[in-house]
Short mmCIF file of C-alpha atoms in Angstrom, two decimals:
data_model
loop_
_atom_site.label_atom_id
_atom_site.label_comp_id
_atom_site.label_asym_id
_atom_site.label_seq_id
_atom_site.Cartn_x
_atom_site.Cartn_y
_atom_site.Cartn_z
CA MET A 1 -0.01 0.18 0.04
CA ASP A 2 1.47 3.25 -1.08
CA VAL A 3 1.39 6.03 1.49
CA GLN A 4 1.20 9.49 -0.26
CA GLN A 5 4.21 11.78 1.39
CA HIS A 6 2.62 15.35 2.73
CA ARG A 7 4.80 18.06 3.32
CA PRO A 8 4.16 19.38 6.74
CA THR A 9 2.17 22.53 7.16
CA ARG A 10 3.79 25.20 9.11
CA THR A 11 0.97 26.19 12.01
CA THR A 12 3.15 28.20 14.02
CA GLY A 13 5.57 30.93 14.20
CA PRO A 14 5.47 34.28 12.32
CA ARG A 15 3.12 34.55 9.11
CA GLN A 16 5.30 34.32 5.66
CA ARG A 17 4.80 37.53 4.47
CA GLN A 18 4.75 38.28 0.49
CA HIS A 19 7.00 40.76 -1.13
CA GLY A 20 6.12 44.39 -0.34
CA GLU A 21 3.97 43.22 2.95
CA VAL A 22 5.30 45.60 6.21
CA SER A 23 5.25 43.89 9.07
CA GLY A 24 3.61 44.72 12.17
CA ASP A 25 6.67 45.34 14.21
CA ALA A 26 7.50 48.05 11.48
CA VAL A 27 4.29 49.79 11.29
CA SER A 28 4.55 49.98 15.63
CA VAL A 29 7.69 51.68 14.88
CA GLU A 30 6.58 54.18 12.10
CA ARG A 31 3.49 55.25 14.25
CA THR A 32 5.89 55.90 17.07
CA GLY A 33 8.36 58.09 15.24
CA VAL A 34 5.05 59.82 13.70
CA ALA A 35 3.76 60.51 17.30
CA ALA A 36 7.19 61.57 18.53
CA ARG A 37 7.73 64.13 15.69
CA SER A 38 4.30 65.36 16.33
CA LEU A 39 4.85 66.29 19.92
CA ALA A 40 7.83 67.81 18.83
CA ALA A 41 6.46 69.97 16.31
CA LEU A 42 3.57 70.50 19.02
CA ARG A 43 6.39 71.43 21.70
CA LEU A 44 8.02 73.78 19.47
CA LEU A 45 4.83 75.70 18.77
CA MET A 46 3.92 76.07 22.06
CA GLY A 47 7.32 77.42 22.92
CA GLY A 48 6.88 79.72 19.91
CA ILE A 49 3.81 81.03 21.82
CA PHE A 50 5.55 81.50 25.04
CA LEU A 51 8.30 83.18 23.59
CA TRP A 52 6.28 85.30 21.09
CA ALA A 53 4.22 86.77 24.13
CA PHE A 54 7.76 87.66 26.05
CA ALA A 55 9.57 89.26 23.55
CA ASP A 56 5.93 91.33 22.28
CA LYS A 57 5.48 92.42 26.07
CA ALA A 58 9.16 93.27 26.62
CA PHE A 59 9.85 95.26 23.51
CA GLY A 60 6.27 96.52 22.55
CA TRP A 61 6.27 95.09 18.86
CA GLY A 62 2.60 96.36 18.70
CA TYR A 63 0.74 93.45 18.75
CA SER A 64 -0.92 92.74 22.33
CA THR A 65 1.74 95.87 23.85
CA PRO A 66 1.55 99.25 22.20
CA GLY A 67 4.97 100.40 20.62
CA GLY A 68 6.87 102.47 23.27
CA LYS A 69 5.27 100.61 26.18
CA GLY A 70 7.06 97.56 26.26
CA TRP A 71 9.08 96.54 29.52
CA VAL A 72 12.11 97.59 28.21
CA GLU A 73 10.58 101.11 28.02
CA GLY A 74 9.53 101.26 31.34
CA GLY A 75 6.08 99.75 30.80
CA SER A 76 4.45 96.94 32.92
CA PRO A 77 3.59 93.99 31.48
CA THR A 78 1.08 92.93 34.23
CA GLU A 79 -0.65 96.31 34.57
CA GLY A 80 -2.78 96.66 31.56
CA PHE A 81 -4.55 93.07 31.76
CA LEU A 82 -4.88 92.65 35.65
CA SER A 83 -6.01 96.47 36.16
CA HIS A 84 -8.93 95.51 33.88
CA VAL A 85 -10.13 92.10 35.55
CA THR A 86 -13.67 92.83 36.25
CA VAL A 87 -15.14 89.74 36.90
CA GLY A 88 -14.66 86.59 38.80
CA PRO A 89 -14.18 86.16 43.04
CA PHE A 90 -10.47 87.21 42.06
CA GLN A 91 -10.99 90.35 40.85
CA SER A 92 -9.60 92.56 43.60
CA THR A 93 -7.11 90.74 44.24
CA PHE A 94 -5.77 90.62 40.67
CA ARG A 95 -6.18 94.47 40.23
CA SER A 96 -4.17 94.75 43.61
CA TRP A 97 -1.19 92.84 41.78
CA ALA A 98 -1.42 95.21 38.49
CA GLY A 99 2.03 96.64 37.94
CA ALA A 100 3.78 95.35 40.61
CA THR A 101 7.24 94.87 40.03
CA TRP A 102 7.29 91.33 41.71
CA ALA A 103 4.37 90.57 39.41
CA ASP A 104 6.08 91.75 36.36
CA TRP A 105 9.57 90.05 36.84
CA LEU A 106 7.37 86.51 37.83
CA PHE A 107 5.33 86.65 34.64
CA MET A 108 8.16 87.83 32.21
CA ALA A 109 10.60 85.52 33.69
CA GLY A 110 7.77 82.62 33.31
CA LEU A 111 7.14 83.48 30.23
CA LEU A 112 10.83 83.18 28.83
CA ALA A 113 11.67 80.21 30.84
CA VAL A 114 8.51 78.07 29.60
CA GLY A 115 9.68 78.89 26.06
CA VAL A 116 13.05 78.35 25.81
CA ALA A 117 12.42 75.09 27.99
CA LEU A 118 9.96 73.74 25.41
CA LEU A 119 12.08 75.47 22.10
CA ALA A 120 15.46 73.33 23.44
CA GLY A 121 13.39 70.47 24.87
CA ILE A 122 14.58 70.59 28.26
CA GLY A 123 13.14 70.59 32.06
CA LEU A 124 9.87 70.02 30.72
CA ARG A 125 8.29 69.13 33.74
CA LEU A 126 9.34 72.22 35.24
CA ALA A 127 7.92 74.24 32.26
CA ALA A 128 5.08 71.92 32.72
CA VAL A 129 4.27 72.80 36.39
CA ALA A 130 5.05 76.95 35.79
CA GLY A 131 3.41 76.87 32.68
CA THR A 132 0.09 75.32 34.29
CA LEU A 133 0.10 77.44 37.14
CA MET A 134 0.33 80.40 34.86
CA MET A 135 -2.46 79.50 32.81
CA ALA A 136 -4.51 78.89 35.79
CA LEU A 137 -4.44 82.13 37.35
CA MET A 138 -4.84 83.73 33.33
CA TRP A 139 -7.97 81.89 33.42
CA ALA A 140 -9.21 82.86 36.96
CA ALA A 141 -8.71 86.25 35.90
CA GLU A 142 -10.63 85.89 32.77
CA TRP A 143 -13.35 83.50 34.82
CA PRO A 144 -14.93 82.11 32.00
CA PRO A 145 -17.86 80.76 33.92
CA ALA A 146 -18.93 83.98 34.02
CA ARG A 147 -21.71 85.00 31.60
CA HIS A 148 -21.63 89.10 32.51
CA LEU A 149 -18.96 91.21 33.75
CA SER A 150 -19.13 93.42 37.69
CA ASP A 151 -20.99 96.05 35.60
CA GLY A 152 -23.38 93.99 34.00
CA SER A 153 -22.02 93.54 30.27
CA PRO A 154 -21.61 90.52 28.53
CA SER A 155 -18.43 89.04 29.31
CA MET A 156 -18.13 87.20 25.91
CA SER A 157 -17.24 83.84 27.50
CA THR A 158 -17.78 81.24 25.11
CA ASN A 159 -17.24 78.25 27.19
CA PRO A 160 -18.04 78.30 31.32
CA LEU A 161 -14.63 75.93 31.81
CA LEU A 162 -12.89 74.96 28.58
CA ASP A 163 -10.68 77.47 27.02
CA TYR A 164 -7.28 78.20 25.27
CA HIS A 165 -5.57 78.34 28.98
CA VAL A 166 -7.10 74.96 29.71
CA VAL A 167 -5.84 73.62 26.13
CA TYR A 168 -2.53 74.96 26.92
CA ALA A 169 -1.99 73.61 30.11
CA VAL A 170 -2.82 70.05 29.07
CA ALA A 171 -0.58 70.31 26.19
CA LEU A 172 2.36 71.43 28.46
CA ILE A 173 1.69 68.18 30.90
CA VAL A 174 1.33 66.08 27.67
CA LEU A 175 4.74 67.37 26.32
CA ALA A 176 6.39 66.61 29.75
CA LEU A 177 4.82 63.19 30.19
CA ALA A 178 5.73 62.02 26.65
CA PHE A 179 9.42 63.13 27.05
CA ALA A 180 8.82 65.29 23.75
CA GLY A 181 12.08 66.99 24.26
CA ARG A 182 13.85 63.74 22.83
CA THR A 183 13.19 64.51 19.31
CA TRP A 184 14.27 67.62 17.66
CA GLY A 185 15.49 68.93 21.26
CA LEU A 186 18.49 68.56 23.35
CA GLY A 187 16.21 66.40 25.75
CA HIS A 188 18.62 62.91 25.39
CA MET A 189 21.70 65.26 26.61
CA TRP A 190 20.14 66.68 29.32
CA GLU A 191 18.67 63.44 30.75
CA ARG A 192 22.26 62.51 31.00
CA LEU A 193 24.01 65.41 32.62
CA PRO A 194 24.45 64.12 36.65
CA VAL A 195 22.36 66.74 38.21
CA VAL A 196 19.54 65.40 35.98
CA ARG A 197 20.13 61.69 36.63
CA ARG A 198 20.11 62.58 40.47
CA ASN A 199 16.80 64.64 39.95
CA ARG A 200 14.38 63.11 37.90
CA TRP A 201 12.35 66.17 38.43
CA LEU A 202 14.56 68.18 36.31
CA VAL A 203 13.61 66.06 33.35
#
């Protein structure tokens, strides 16, 4: 009796791929690379936002700060905004801070430090904390939950909770948690510094 020989069928192991097919691992790596570059782009954009705000308020480039009223020309980067806070439970507190030297220095130092950290890709955890605090204070000064200002006029708020301050704060936190400074930045070099390796909160 003849027994027909059959080549055993392979049932385990990786599936043999046809020419031109991309493995699941390669797709995963590519997606990871795209995500890293996307976060790096977001980091650079956010850094540009903070640094532009610093430069315009420092030199009075005529956008949010009129020419001739820049910080270096004797103007106050906080007085114009805080002195006109007329909404929310903290309006008197914010108005009392308007034009104070310590408020001007803290505000400008925060804008500069967060902007530089984002562009360089270093110290993103500290940048996230500082930037989130700044956004929280600005959110409280504008107080989006209010429909009307203290004089009864419309506040022009479009959302009682979520506005660009919240979006910026969340973006800063995501960038720090995702180590976004490692792509298109100095994150890897920064993390290898002895002081940073001993104090991970500096990452």
